[in-house]
Every structure is written in C-alpha cells, then in structure tokens.
Amino acid sequence: MLAPSEVSPRSLHAVSPMSSPPSELTPRALVAGGLIGSVLAVTNVYMGLKTGFWESGCVLSSLLAFGGLSALARRGAPLSPLETNLSQTTAVSVGAMPASAGLLGAVPALTFLGTQPPGWAVALWGVGLGTLGVLFAFSLRRRLLEEEALPFPTGAATAELISTLHSTGSAYAARARGLWVSGLASVVLTWLRDARGLVPAASLLPSTVRVGGIGADGLLLGIGWNPMLLGIGVLVGPQAGLSILLGSLVAWVGLAPGLVRGGLVQGADFASLSSWLLWPGVGLMAGAAATSLVSQVRALPAALGDLRRLGEHGEGWESTAGQWASRAVFAAILLTLGMAWFAFHLSPLYFLLALVLAFPLCAVCARATGQSDIAPISPVGQLSQGGFGMVAPGQPGLNVAAAAVVSGAASHTSASLWSLQSGRLLGASASRQLFVQLSGLLLGAAVAVPTYFLLVSVHGLGSQALPVPTGLQFKAVAELTSHGLNGMPPSSTLATGLAFTLGVLLSVGARGKLARWLPSAAAMGIGFVVPAYYAVTLCLGALVAVVVGRLRPSATQTVQSAGAGLIVGESLLGVLIAALLALGFLQPPG
C-alpha cells in the first residue's frame, strides 16, 4: 500500500509543461460518479440493515468508473486519471449518505422507540449532516494530509489503483473479471431465492439435531444462501469473520439453550432469544468502542486546534474555497436544526449541544481514520449517547437523535478525507472535489431514503431479513443510559457487564503482540445480534478468500473484486425484488 511519504502529490500523474492540463471536472465523470454512487447507496442501505456493515466504496467506484469512462473515451477525449478520481469522489459522497442520514442506526432505533420521522425530513437531515461532514473534512485537509501526513491507507490505495489502471490495461481486466462474474452469479441466486422460492434463505440443521434440548433449526444454525454475506466475509478478512462466528456460537449455542431452560426467555425462536442476547452483544461492542475512544484522547488538543483553524487556507482558489466552506457551515447548521426540531423532536438547545460535541469528535474520528484506516463512527455516537443520558435522563428518543448528529457528520468526514487523500496523491483540485462531494449529497439522499423505506415496508425492521444490528445497538444504549438498569431482561445486567469488560480486555490486548490471535470484540458483538447462519456464511467467505489467496497469491485482487461483486449483485436485485413485491408485480414465494 502506498503511503503519502513515499510519493509527492504530483508523482502519480505528471503533466508535461508543453501539454494541455488533463481533464478533470467533466460531465461524463459526474454522470458516472452519480450512477456508481447510487449503486453504492443502495448497497449500503441493504447491507447495513442486514449486517451493520457499510462500505466507503473508494476502490470499487474507481474500478467501475475506469471501466465505464474508458468505454466512453473511445469515442471522445482521452480519459485522465483525474477524471476517474473525480468520479470516485462523487460516488463515495453519494454512497455514504445512508450512514450520514442515520438510516443504518439512528432512524431504525427511533422507529423501535415509537418515533418515525417522515422520509423527506430524513433526507434533508442527511443532507445537512453530510454537508457539515464534507466541509469539516475540507477544513482538516491541509493539517491532516499535508502537515501531519497521516497515511489514510484507503485513500492511498485508491490513488495507487487509479494510477495502475491508467498505466496497465491488464490490471483492470483481472479485477473486472472477478467483479462481473461474481455479480452475475449473485443476481441469479438472489432471483431464484427471493423471487421464485427455488432456493431457500438458509439450509438449517434439522430439528433432530438438538442443542441443549432445542432443535438446531429453531436456533437458525446452518448456512445461508446469501452471496452478499460471502462477499462481506471476503472483504472483512478472517479475523473479523472468525470473530463473528465465535460470537454467534457463544450466543446461540452456548447461551440460548440455557436461557430457555432457565425460563429467562419465553420461546425458543429468533425474536424472543435475540431480545435477551442483544444486551451482551451491545456490551461487547460498547467495550470495544470505549477502548477506541480512550486511545484517541491524546488527539483532542489537536482537534481543538483544528477547530480554531476552520476556514484558514492558503492563497488563491484555496483561500476562496475555504472561506466559502466556512460560510456554508452556517446554512447547513440551520437546515439540520430545523429538521432536528421538526422531525426528530430535538430542541434547539440540545441540538446545539450535540453540535458542540460533533466537531471535536469528528476531528477525533478523522485522526483515527488517518492513522488506522478504521473510522470509529459508532464509538463516537455511543459516547454522545452516554453524555446525553446524563444531561437528559429518561429520554431515549432524544438520546438517539443527538447521537445521530455526531455519527452522521463523522461518517462523511472520514469518507471525504479518503477521497481527498487520493486526490492529493494524484494532483487533483481539492476545490473541485469539494464541489462534487457537496453535489453528491442530494443524489445520495434521493436514492438512499426511498430504498430504506421500501425495504422496511416489505421486510420489517428487526426481522430475520433485516436484523438491523446497528439500530438495535443505538436503541439499547439509549435505553440503558436513559433509564439505567430498569427494564433490562432478567439476568441480562450481569451478562452485559461481563461482556463490556471482555470487550475492553480484548480491545486492549489487540493493541499489543496478541493482535493477530485475539478476536475482535465489536465483530463478536455482531454475532450475538444477527441470525447464526449469517455468521457461518460470512465466516465461510472469509476462509475461502484466505485459501484462494494462499493457493494463488496472484489472484488476491480478483478475489477482492469478486467479493464486491457478490455484495452489489444481491443488494441491487434484493431492492428491485422488494420494489416489485411492494407494487404487486411479484407475489411472495411460497
């Protein structure tokens, strides 16, 4: 992976003084970026509601943009690396909207708590928070990318991929083959499963196989026919895949039978058991989140310094863009304030308090992303929930809405900085990237919000089809911080405390020499919340990728592209089938 210190900003794309400057902000680049970003937005809604994961799409959108724009360039002007980069910048901004609008966590949590904001308000809310995130990323660009030279590995890898694609034709062919073949296979399997009912959602162990006196099929033990889950496993890797499987085995094989035998849960079904198992799962994730935030405490002084420098830039276009960005912050705040008050029942006072928390925590999130390539979006949201639980006890809805301000802005801050790092290494115009990032917010909201409400109307929140692990986590933390231990299921308090402690210990240990061998606490927590066959299938994808990589190291990039194709194929067709069902053009199979 290419680190910023290894290459100057212009070294990946040099221009002869006698040649004309390469094209960058072109209509075809914008259109391609918008289309690819719409695919990412749909994919992230579908994938996020099912598993809690979402993908920035920097690498995937670069690959798709290069392929699409290369085809157009055969009949027009030659394609430049800067055009490809601008397309991926647009796509990433569009694709991050599900996270910024709270569609994966806060909005489902509010629905569980009895509040359902209207779709148009959620869209405007997401645009406002996304604008704040993009502008804050732009204000941090000089300090984090140039002065401190934080690596932002995903951004550097994106720049390296774009440069390679434009210099080596075979690089695209190898990646594209895996993407399109796996995507087509994913589409066919999803159609046979969801539209025709010829393939089951999962192949479960028979009821004759007993686990603690409960039939294995009741615990949803088996393997799912979900290409998306296989693809996620390929991308997250073996450590995360095995960690999710371990968490699932502890929850559904270890704890679930005892809960039924002890009478702590009435009913040996997914809905009944998950209402109890959710709590230790959240404990694991919260322990990991707390550790992540503590490790970033040293970044707070620098984050406050970043705030003081908001809008301070160099000369020329950079100064103009920086001043314009500073002024646009006020308009974004007013828009989000109006939606917070009207639709999310968050008073102006509490909104401004959330905003005060959002800016330094966005800076902390940006620094963590730059150093580790992991954006701690959920942890900063949960920290906000803890603070508002003390400021406004007994109001879980307010708790969730306030945390959504922080996590929503942080989502676009991290995603934007990945794209800005890629642009810096390729010699792109930061002001043009800022323009397309802001433009992408409107398209992202127009695509992501209807997709969310469509899927929820067809499948229902909290079902096997849409377990919504992040939404359940937001809800559980809100109830815990607002009401204390009252209302928790019997005997779940001790389990949650032990899980939190284990999450802290695993996360601390993962920062030392045992990092390769210890499971991920956050991933284990997800295993407690999703159906067991989700975890088995995801882990299988991770292990298959490892085996193929060991047997054929040269196929590693093709396998990664194939994983992305599996995710995109099922996501797009899954949403299409949901639309056909909602419109009455299809009948539910079986």
Coordinates of C-alpha atoms in Angstrom, one line a residue:
M1 CA 0.0 0.0 0.0
L2 CA 1.3 3.4 -0.9
A3 CA 2.0 5.8 1.9
P4 CA 1.9 9.6 1.3
S5 CA 5.5 9.9 2.4
E6 CA 6.6 7.7 -0.4
V7 CA 5.3 9.9 -3.2
S8 CA 4.9 13.5 -3.9
P9 CA 1.4 14.8 -4.7
R10 CA 2.2 15.1 -8.4
S11 CA 4.3 12.0 -8.9
L12 CA 1.4 9.7 -9.7
H13 CA 0.3 11.8 -12.6
A14 CA 2.9 14.1 -14.1
V15 CA 2.0 16.6 -16.9
S16 CA 4.5 17.9 -19.3
P17 CA 4.8 21.8 -19.3
M18 CA 4.1 21.7 -23.1
S19 CA 1.0 19.6 -22.9
S20 CA -2.5 20.8 -22.0
P21 CA -3.7 20.1 -18.5
P22 CA -5.6 16.8 -18.1
S23 CA -9.4 16.9 -18.0
E24 CA -11.0 16.5 -14.5
L25 CA -14.4 18.0 -13.9
T26 CA -16.3 16.7 -17.0
P27 CA -20.0 15.8 -17.5
R28 CA -19.1 12.2 -18.1
A29 CA -17.1 12.0 -14.9
L30 CA -20.0 13.5 -12.9
V31 CA -22.6 11.2 -14.5
A32 CA -20.5 8.1 -14.0
G33 CA -19.8 9.1 -10.4
G34 CA -23.5 9.7 -9.7
L35 CA -24.6 6.3 -11.2
I36 CA -21.9 4.4 -9.3
G37 CA -22.7 6.3 -6.1
S38 CA -26.4 5.4 -6.5
V39 CA -25.4 1.7 -6.6
L40 CA -23.2 2.2 -3.5
A41 CA -26.0 4.0 -1.7
V42 CA -28.5 1.1 -2.4
T43 CA -25.9 -1.4 -1.5
N44 CA -25.0 0.3 1.8
V45 CA -28.7 0.5 2.9
Y46 CA -29.3 -3.1 2.1
M47 CA -26.0 -4.4 3.6
G48 CA -26.2 -2.1 6.6
L49 CA -29.7 -3.1 7.6
K50 CA -28.7 -6.8 7.3
T51 CA -25.3 -6.8 8.9
G52 CA -24.4 -3.4 10.3
F53 CA -21.5 -3.0 7.8
W54 CA -21.2 -0.3 5.1
E55 CA -18.5 0.3 2.6
S56 CA -17.0 3.6 1.6
G57 CA -16.6 2.3 -2.0
C58 CA -13.4 4.2 -2.9
V59 CA -11.7 1.2 -4.6
L60 CA -14.8 -0.3 -6.0
S61 CA -16.0 3.0 -7.5
S62 CA -12.6 3.7 -9.0
L63 CA -12.7 0.3 -10.8
L64 CA -16.2 0.9 -12.1
A65 CA -15.5 4.5 -13.1
F66 CA -12.4 3.5 -15.1
G67 CA -14.3 0.8 -16.9
G68 CA -17.3 3.0 -17.8
L69 CA -15.3 6.1 -18.7
S70 CA -12.9 4.1 -20.8
A71 CA -15.7 2.9 -22.9
L72 CA -16.9 6.5 -23.4
A73 CA -13.4 7.7 -24.1
R74 CA -13.2 5.5 -27.2
R75 CA -15.4 8.0 -29.0
G76 CA -14.3 11.2 -27.3
A77 CA -11.5 12.8 -25.4
P78 CA -8.9 10.5 -23.7
L79 CA -9.6 9.6 -20.2
S80 CA -7.4 11.1 -17.5
P81 CA -6.7 9.7 -14.0
L82 CA -8.1 12.9 -12.6
E83 CA -11.5 12.2 -14.2
T84 CA -11.5 8.7 -12.7
N85 CA -10.6 10.2 -9.3
L86 CA -13.4 12.8 -9.6
S87 CA -15.9 10.0 -10.4
Q88 CA -14.9 8.0 -7.3
T89 CA -15.0 11.2 -5.2
T90 CA -18.6 11.8 -6.3
A91 CA -19.6 8.1 -5.8
V92 CA -18.2 8.0 -2.3
S93 CA -20.1 11.1 -1.3
V94 CA -23.4 9.6 -2.7
G95 CA -22.7 6.2 -1.2
A96 CA -22.0 7.5 2.4
M97 CA -25.5 9.1 2.7
P98 CA -27.1 6.0 4.4
A99 CA -24.7 6.4 7.3
S100 CA -24.9 10.2 7.5
A101 CA -28.8 10.2 7.4
G102 CA -28.8 7.6 10.2
L103 CA -30.6 5.0 8.1
L104 CA -28.5 2.2 9.4
G105 CA -28.7 3.1 13.1
A106 CA -30.5 6.1 14.5
V107 CA -33.6 6.1 12.3
P108 CA -34.4 2.4 12.9
A109 CA -33.7 2.9 16.6
L110 CA -36.2 5.8 16.7
T111 CA -38.7 3.5 15.0
F112 CA -38.2 0.9 17.7
L113 CA -38.8 3.6 20.3
G114 CA -42.0 4.7 18.7
T115 CA -40.9 7.7 16.6
Q116 CA -40.9 7.6 12.8
P117 CA -39.6 10.8 11.1
P118 CA -41.0 11.4 7.6
G119 CA -38.9 10.4 4.6
W120 CA -38.4 13.9 3.3
A121 CA -37.2 15.2 6.7
V122 CA -34.7 12.3 7.0
A123 CA -33.4 13.2 3.5
L124 CA -32.9 16.9 4.5
W125 CA -31.4 15.9 7.8
G126 CA -28.9 13.7 6.0
V127 CA -28.0 16.4 3.5
G128 CA -27.4 18.9 6.4
L129 CA -25.2 16.5 8.4
G130 CA -23.4 15.3 5.3
T131 CA -22.7 18.9 4.4
L132 CA -21.2 19.5 7.8
G133 CA -19.1 16.4 7.5
V134 CA -17.8 17.3 4.0
L135 CA -16.9 20.9 5.0
F136 CA -15.2 19.8 8.1
A137 CA -13.1 17.3 6.2
F138 CA -12.1 20.0 3.8
S139 CA -11.1 22.2 6.7
L140 CA -8.9 19.4 8.1
R141 CA -7.4 18.5 4.7
R142 CA -4.3 20.7 4.9
R143 CA -3.4 19.9 8.5
L144 CA -4.0 16.1 8.4
L145 CA -3.0 15.2 4.9
E146 CA -0.1 17.7 4.3
E147 CA 1.3 19.0 7.6
E148 CA 0.9 15.8 9.6
A149 CA 1.0 13.4 6.6
L150 CA -1.4 10.9 8.1
P151 CA -1.5 7.9 5.8
F152 CA -5.3 7.4 5.2
P153 CA -4.4 4.0 3.7
T154 CA -7.7 3.5 1.8
G155 CA -7.2 6.9 0.0
A156 CA -3.6 6.0 -0.8
A157 CA -4.6 2.6 -2.1
T158 CA -7.3 4.2 -4.3
A159 CA -4.7 6.6 -5.8
E160 CA -2.4 3.7 -6.5
L161 CA -5.2 1.7 -8.1
I162 CA -6.2 4.6 -10.4
S163 CA -2.6 5.1 -11.4
T164 CA -2.1 1.4 -12.1
L165 CA -5.4 1.2 -14.1
H166 CA -4.3 4.1 -16.3
S167 CA -0.8 2.6 -16.9
T168 CA -1.5 -1.1 -17.2
G169 CA -4.5 -2.4 -19.1
S170 CA -4.3 -5.9 -17.6
A171 CA -4.8 -4.6 -14.1
Y172 CA -8.4 -3.6 -15.0
A173 CA -9.1 -6.9 -16.8
A174 CA -8.1 -9.0 -13.8
R175 CA -10.2 -7.1 -11.3
A176 CA -13.2 -6.6 -13.6
R177 CA -13.5 -10.3 -14.4
G178 CA -14.0 -11.2 -10.8
L179 CA -16.4 -8.3 -10.2
W180 CA -18.8 -9.0 -13.2
V181 CA -18.7 -12.8 -13.0
S182 CA -19.5 -12.9 -9.2
G183 CA -22.0 -10.1 -9.6
L184 CA -23.9 -12.1 -12.3
A185 CA -23.9 -15.2 -10.1
S186 CA -25.1 -13.2 -7.2
V187 CA -28.0 -11.8 -9.2
V188 CA -29.1 -15.3 -10.4
L189 CA -29.0 -16.8 -7.0
T190 CA -30.9 -13.9 -5.4
W191 CA -33.6 -14.1 -8.0
L192 CA -34.1 -17.8 -7.5
R193 CA -34.2 -17.3 -3.8
D194 CA -36.3 -14.2 -3.3
A195 CA -38.4 -14.0 -6.4
R196 CA -39.0 -17.7 -7.3
G197 CA -38.5 -19.5 -4.0
L198 CA -36.5 -22.2 -5.7
V199 CA -33.6 -21.7 -3.3
P200 CA -34.1 -21.4 0.5
A201 CA -32.9 -18.4 2.5
A202 CA -30.8 -20.9 4.5
S203 CA -30.1 -24.6 4.8
L204 CA -30.6 -25.2 8.5
L205 CA -29.6 -28.2 10.5
P206 CA -32.6 -30.5 11.1
S207 CA -34.7 -30.3 14.3
T208 CA -33.5 -33.8 15.2
V209 CA -30.1 -32.2 15.9
R210 CA -30.5 -30.9 19.5
V211 CA -28.5 -28.2 21.1
G212 CA -29.2 -28.1 24.8
G213 CA -32.6 -29.7 24.2
I214 CA -33.6 -27.2 21.4
G215 CA -33.8 -28.1 17.8
A216 CA -30.9 -26.7 15.8
D217 CA -33.3 -25.3 13.2
G218 CA -35.0 -23.2 15.9
L219 CA -31.6 -21.6 16.7
L220 CA -31.1 -20.9 12.9
L221 CA -27.9 -23.0 12.9
G222 CA -26.9 -23.7 9.3
I223 CA -25.6 -21.9 6.3
G224 CA -27.3 -19.1 4.3
W225 CA -27.7 -18.9 0.6
N226 CA -26.6 -15.3 0.7
P227 CA -23.9 -14.2 -1.7
M228 CA -23.7 -10.8 0.0
L229 CA -22.6 -12.4 3.2
L230 CA -19.9 -14.4 1.4
G231 CA -18.8 -11.1 -0.2
I232 CA -18.6 -9.3 3.1
G233 CA -16.5 -12.2 4.5
V234 CA -14.1 -11.8 1.6
L235 CA -13.7 -8.1 2.3
V236 CA -13.5 -8.1 6.1
G237 CA -11.0 -10.9 6.3
P238 CA -10.5 -14.0 8.5
Q239 CA -10.1 -12.3 11.9
A240 CA -13.4 -10.4 11.7
G241 CA -15.1 -13.4 10.1
L242 CA -14.0 -15.9 12.8
S243 CA -14.8 -13.3 15.5
I244 CA -18.4 -13.0 14.3
L245 CA -18.7 -16.8 14.2
L246 CA -17.3 -17.1 17.7
G247 CA -19.8 -14.5 19.0
S248 CA -22.6 -16.4 17.3
L249 CA -21.5 -19.8 18.7
V250 CA -21.3 -18.3 22.2
A251 CA -24.7 -16.7 21.9
W252 CA -26.8 -19.2 20.0
V253 CA -25.1 -22.5 21.0
G254 CA -23.8 -21.6 24.5
L255 CA -26.2 -19.1 26.0
A256 CA -29.5 -19.6 24.1
P257 CA -30.4 -23.1 25.4
G258 CA -29.7 -22.1 29.0
L259 CA -32.0 -19.1 28.6
V260 CA -34.9 -21.3 27.5
R261 CA -34.2 -23.9 30.2
G262 CA -34.0 -21.3 32.9
G263 CA -37.2 -19.6 31.9
L264 CA -35.4 -16.3 31.3
V265 CA -36.8 -16.3 27.7
Q266 CA -40.2 -17.4 26.8
G267 CA -40.0 -19.1 23.4
A268 CA -37.1 -20.7 21.5
D269 CA -37.3 -18.5 18.5
F270 CA -35.1 -15.8 17.0
A271 CA -37.2 -12.8 18.1
S272 CA -37.5 -14.0 21.7
L273 CA -33.9 -15.0 22.1
S274 CA -32.4 -12.0 20.4
S275 CA -34.2 -9.6 22.7
W276 CA -32.0 -11.0 25.6
L277 CA -28.9 -11.8 23.6
L278 CA -28.8 -8.2 22.3
W279 CA -27.6 -6.9 25.6
P280 CA -24.3 -8.9 26.0
G281 CA -23.8 -8.2 22.3
V282 CA -24.1 -4.5 22.9
G283 CA -21.8 -4.9 25.9
L284 CA -19.1 -6.3 23.7
M285 CA -19.4 -3.6 21.1
A286 CA -19.6 -0.8 23.7
G287 CA -16.5 -2.1 25.4
A288 CA -14.6 -2.0 22.1
A289 CA -16.0 1.5 21.4
A290 CA -14.9 2.8 24.8
T291 CA -11.4 1.5 24.3
S292 CA -11.2 3.1 20.9
L293 CA -12.2 6.4 22.2
V294 CA -9.8 6.3 25.2
S295 CA -7.0 5.6 22.7
Q296 CA -7.9 8.9 20.9
V297 CA -7.9 11.1 24.0
R298 CA -4.5 12.4 23.1
A299 CA -5.9 13.7 19.8
L300 CA -8.3 16.1 21.5
P301 CA -5.9 19.0 21.9
A302 CA -5.0 18.8 18.2
A303 CA -8.7 18.5 17.3
L304 CA -9.5 21.7 19.2
G305 CA -6.6 23.3 17.3
D306 CA -8.2 22.2 14.1
L307 CA -11.4 23.9 15.1
R308 CA -9.6 27.2 15.6
R309 CA -8.2 26.9 12.1
L310 CA -11.5 26.2 10.5
G311 CA -11.5 28.2 7.2
E312 CA -7.8 29.1 7.3
H313 CA -6.3 28.1 4.0
G314 CA -3.6 29.2 1.6
E315 CA -3.9 31.7 -1.3
G316 CA -5.9 31.9 -4.5
W317 CA -8.6 29.4 -5.1
E318 CA -7.8 27.5 -1.9
S319 CA -8.4 30.5 0.2
T320 CA -11.7 31.3 -1.7
A321 CA -12.9 27.7 -1.3
G322 CA -12.0 27.7 2.4
Q323 CA -13.9 30.9 3.1
W324 CA -16.9 29.7 1.1
A325 CA -16.9 26.4 3.0
S326 CA -16.8 28.3 6.4
R327 CA -19.9 30.3 5.4
A328 CA -21.7 27.2 4.1
V329 CA -21.4 25.7 7.6
F330 CA -24.0 28.2 8.9
A331 CA -26.6 27.2 6.3
A332 CA -26.0 23.5 7.0
I333 CA -26.5 24.1 10.7
L334 CA -29.8 25.9 10.1
L335 CA -31.1 23.2 7.8
T336 CA -30.2 20.4 10.3
L337 CA -31.5 22.4 13.2
G338 CA -34.9 22.8 11.5
M339 CA -35.2 19.0 10.8
A340 CA -33.9 18.1 14.3
W341 CA -36.7 20.2 15.9
F342 CA -39.5 19.3 13.5
A343 CA -38.9 15.6 12.7
F344 CA -36.6 14.3 15.4
H345 CA -38.0 16.2 18.4
L346 CA -34.6 17.5 19.3
S347 CA -34.9 21.0 20.8
P348 CA -32.5 23.8 19.5
L349 CA -30.6 23.8 22.8
Y350 CA -29.9 20.0 22.7
F351 CA -29.1 20.2 19.0
L352 CA -26.5 22.9 19.6
L353 CA -25.1 20.9 22.5
A354 CA -24.8 17.9 20.1
L355 CA -23.2 20.1 17.6
V356 CA -20.6 21.2 20.1
L357 CA -19.8 17.6 20.7
A358 CA -19.8 16.8 17.0
F359 CA -17.0 19.0 15.8
P360 CA -14.2 17.7 18.1
L361 CA -15.4 14.2 17.9
C362 CA -15.4 14.4 14.1
A363 CA -11.8 15.5 14.3
V364 CA -11.0 12.6 16.6
C365 CA -12.7 10.2 14.1
A366 CA -10.8 11.8 11.2
R367 CA -7.5 11.3 13.0
A368 CA -8.3 7.7 13.9
T369 CA -9.2 7.1 10.2
G370 CA -6.0 8.6 9.0
Q371 CA -3.8 6.6 11.4
S372 CA -5.6 3.2 11.4
D373 CA -7.9 3.3 8.4
I374 CA -10.8 2.5 10.7
A375 CA -13.4 5.1 11.2
P376 CA -14.8 4.8 14.8
I377 CA -18.2 6.2 13.8
S378 CA -20.3 4.0 16.2
P379 CA -18.0 4.7 19.1
V380 CA -18.3 8.5 18.9
G381 CA -22.0 8.1 18.5
Q382 CA -22.2 6.0 21.7
L383 CA -20.0 8.4 23.6
S384 CA -22.6 11.1 22.7
Q385 CA -25.4 8.8 23.9
G386 CA -23.6 8.4 27.2
G387 CA -23.3 12.2 27.6
F388 CA -26.9 12.9 26.8
G389 CA -28.1 10.1 29.1
M390 CA -26.6 12.2 31.9
V391 CA -27.8 15.5 30.6
A392 CA -31.4 14.4 29.7
P393 CA -32.2 11.2 31.6
G394 CA -35.4 9.3 30.7
Q395 CA -35.5 10.5 27.1
P396 CA -34.2 7.7 24.9
G397 CA -35.5 9.3 21.7
L398 CA -33.6 12.5 22.3
N399 CA -30.6 10.4 23.2
V400 CA -30.6 8.7 19.8
A401 CA -31.3 11.8 17.8
A402 CA -28.5 13.7 19.5
A403 CA -26.0 10.9 18.9
A404 CA -27.1 10.8 15.2
V405 CA -25.8 14.4 14.8
V406 CA -22.3 13.2 15.8
S407 CA -22.2 9.9 14.0
G408 CA -23.9 11.4 10.9
A409 CA -21.4 14.2 10.4
A410 CA -18.5 11.9 11.3
S411 CA -19.5 9.4 8.5
H412 CA -18.9 12.0 5.8
T413 CA -15.9 13.4 7.4
S414 CA -14.0 10.2 7.2
A415 CA -15.3 9.2 3.8
S416 CA -14.4 12.6 2.3
L417 CA -10.9 12.5 3.7
W418 CA -10.2 9.2 2.0
S419 CA -11.2 10.7 -1.3
L420 CA -9.2 13.9 -0.6
Q421 CA -6.1 11.8 0.1
S422 CA -6.5 10.0 -3.2
G423 CA -6.9 13.4 -5.0
R424 CA -3.9 14.9 -3.2
L425 CA -1.6 12.0 -4.4
L426 CA -2.9 12.2 -7.9
G427 CA -2.6 16.0 -8.1
A428 CA -6.3 16.7 -8.2
S429 CA -8.0 20.0 -7.4
A430 CA -9.3 19.9 -3.8
S431 CA -11.9 22.6 -4.6
R432 CA -13.4 20.5 -7.4
Q433 CA -13.5 17.5 -5.2
L434 CA -15.3 19.7 -2.6
F435 CA -17.8 20.7 -5.2
V436 CA -18.7 17.2 -6.3
Q437 CA -18.8 15.9 -2.7
L438 CA -21.4 18.5 -1.8
S439 CA -23.3 17.8 -5.1
G440 CA -23.4 14.1 -4.3
L441 CA -25.3 14.6 -1.1
L442 CA -28.5 15.5 -2.8
L443 CA -28.4 12.4 -5.1
G444 CA -27.4 10.2 -2.1
A445 CA -30.5 11.3 -0.1
A446 CA -32.8 10.9 -3.2
V447 CA -31.6 7.3 -3.6
A448 CA -30.9 6.1 0.0
V449 CA -34.0 7.3 1.8
P450 CA -36.6 5.7 -0.6
T451 CA -34.5 2.5 -0.6
Y452 CA -34.6 2.3 3.2
F453 CA -38.4 2.8 3.4
L454 CA -39.0 0.3 0.6
L455 CA -37.0 -2.4 2.4
V456 CA -38.6 -1.7 5.7
S457 CA -42.1 -1.8 4.3
V458 CA -41.5 -5.1 2.6
H459 CA -39.4 -7.0 5.2
G460 CA -40.0 -5.2 8.5
L461 CA -37.3 -3.9 11.0
G462 CA -35.8 -6.5 13.3
S463 CA -36.8 -9.5 11.2
Q464 CA -34.5 -12.2 10.0
A465 CA -34.3 -10.4 6.7
L466 CA -33.4 -7.1 8.3
P467 CA -31.9 -7.7 11.8
V468 CA -30.6 -4.1 11.9
P469 CA -27.8 -4.7 14.4
T470 CA -26.6 -1.0 14.5
G471 CA -30.2 0.2 15.1
L472 CA -30.6 -2.3 18.0
Q473 CA -27.3 -1.1 19.4
F474 CA -28.4 2.5 19.3
K475 CA -31.7 1.6 21.0
A476 CA -30.2 -0.5 23.7
V477 CA -27.6 2.1 24.6
A478 CA -30.3 4.8 24.6
E479 CA -32.5 2.8 27.0
L480 CA -29.6 1.9 29.2
T481 CA -28.2 5.5 29.5
S482 CA -31.7 7.0 29.9
H483 CA -33.3 4.5 32.2
G484 CA -30.4 2.8 33.9
L485 CA -30.8 -0.9 34.6
N486 CA -34.6 -0.7 34.8
G487 CA -36.4 -2.6 32.1
M488 CA -33.5 -4.8 31.1
P489 CA -34.4 -8.5 30.7
P490 CA -33.9 -10.8 33.7
S491 CA -30.2 -11.6 34.5
S492 CA -29.0 -9.6 31.5
T493 CA -27.4 -6.9 33.6
L494 CA -24.5 -9.2 34.8
A495 CA -24.1 -10.6 31.3
T496 CA -23.8 -7.1 29.8
G497 CA -21.3 -6.0 32.4
L498 CA -19.1 -9.1 31.8
A499 CA -19.4 -8.6 28.1
F500 CA -18.4 -5.0 28.4
T501 CA -15.3 -6.0 30.4
L502 CA -14.4 -8.7 27.9
G503 CA -14.8 -6.1 25.1
V504 CA -12.4 -3.8 26.9
L505 CA -9.8 -6.5 27.6
L506 CA -9.9 -7.9 24.0
S507 CA -9.6 -4.4 22.5
V508 CA -6.6 -3.5 24.8
G509 CA -5.0 -6.8 24.1
A510 CA -5.4 -6.3 20.3
R511 CA -3.1 -3.3 20.5
G512 CA -0.2 -5.5 21.5
K513 CA 1.6 -8.6 20.3
L514 CA -1.5 -10.7 20.6
A515 CA -3.4 -8.6 18.0
R516 CA -3.3 -11.4 15.4
W517 CA -4.7 -14.0 17.7
L518 CA -7.4 -12.2 19.7
P519 CA -10.9 -12.0 18.3
S520 CA -12.5 -8.6 17.6
A521 CA -14.9 -7.6 20.3
A522 CA -17.0 -5.5 18.0
A523 CA -17.3 -8.3 15.5
M524 CA -18.2 -10.8 18.3
G525 CA -21.0 -8.4 19.3
I526 CA -22.5 -8.5 15.9
G527 CA -22.5 -12.3 16.1
F528 CA -24.9 -12.0 19.1
V529 CA -27.4 -9.9 17.2
V530 CA -27.7 -11.5 13.7
P531 CA -29.0 -15.0 12.9
A532 CA -26.5 -17.7 13.4
Y533 CA -26.5 -18.7 9.7
Y534 CA -25.4 -15.1 8.8
A535 CA -22.2 -15.6 10.9
V536 CA -21.5 -19.0 9.4
T537 CA -21.9 -17.8 5.8
L538 CA -19.8 -14.7 6.4
C539 CA -17.0 -16.6 8.0
L540 CA -17.1 -19.1 5.2
G541 CA -16.5 -16.2 2.7
A542 CA -13.5 -15.0 4.7
L543 CA -12.0 -18.5 4.9
V544 CA -12.5 -19.2 1.2
A545 CA -10.7 -15.9 0.4
V546 CA -7.8 -17.0 2.6
V547 CA -7.5 -20.4 1.0
V548 CA -7.6 -19.0 -2.5
G549 CA -5.0 -16.3 -1.6
R550 CA -2.7 -19.0 -0.2
L551 CA -3.0 -21.3 -3.2
R552 CA -2.9 -18.5 -5.8
P553 CA -1.4 -15.2 -4.4
S554 CA -1.7 -13.6 -7.8
A555 CA -5.5 -13.9 -7.6
T556 CA -5.8 -11.8 -4.4
Q557 CA -7.1 -8.7 -6.2
T558 CA -9.5 -10.8 -8.3
V559 CA -10.9 -12.4 -5.2
Q560 CA -11.4 -9.0 -3.5
S561 CA -13.3 -7.7 -6.6
A562 CA -15.4 -10.9 -6.6
G563 CA -16.4 -10.2 -3.0
A564 CA -17.5 -6.7 -4.0
G565 CA -19.5 -8.2 -6.9
L566 CA -21.3 -10.6 -4.6
I567 CA -22.4 -7.8 -2.4
V568 CA -23.5 -5.4 -5.1
G569 CA -25.3 -8.1 -7.1
E570 CA -27.5 -9.3 -4.2
S571 CA -28.1 -5.7 -2.9
L572 CA -29.3 -4.3 -6.2
L573 CA -31.5 -7.2 -7.1
G574 CA -32.8 -7.5 -3.5
V575 CA -34.0 -3.9 -3.6
L576 CA -35.5 -4.5 -7.1
I577 CA -37.4 -7.5 -5.9
A578 CA -38.7 -5.6 -2.8
A579 CA -40.0 -2.9 -5.2
L580 CA -41.7 -5.5 -7.4
L581 CA -43.3 -7.0 -4.3
A582 CA -44.5 -3.7 -3.0
L583 CA -46.0 -2.8 -6.4
G584 CA -47.7 -6.1 -6.7
F585 CA -45.8 -7.3 -9.8
L586 CA -44.4 -10.2 -7.8
Q587 CA -46.0 -12.4 -5.1
P588 CA -44.0 -13.6 -2.1
P589 CA -42.7 -17.1 -3.0
G590 CA -44.2 -20.0 -1.2

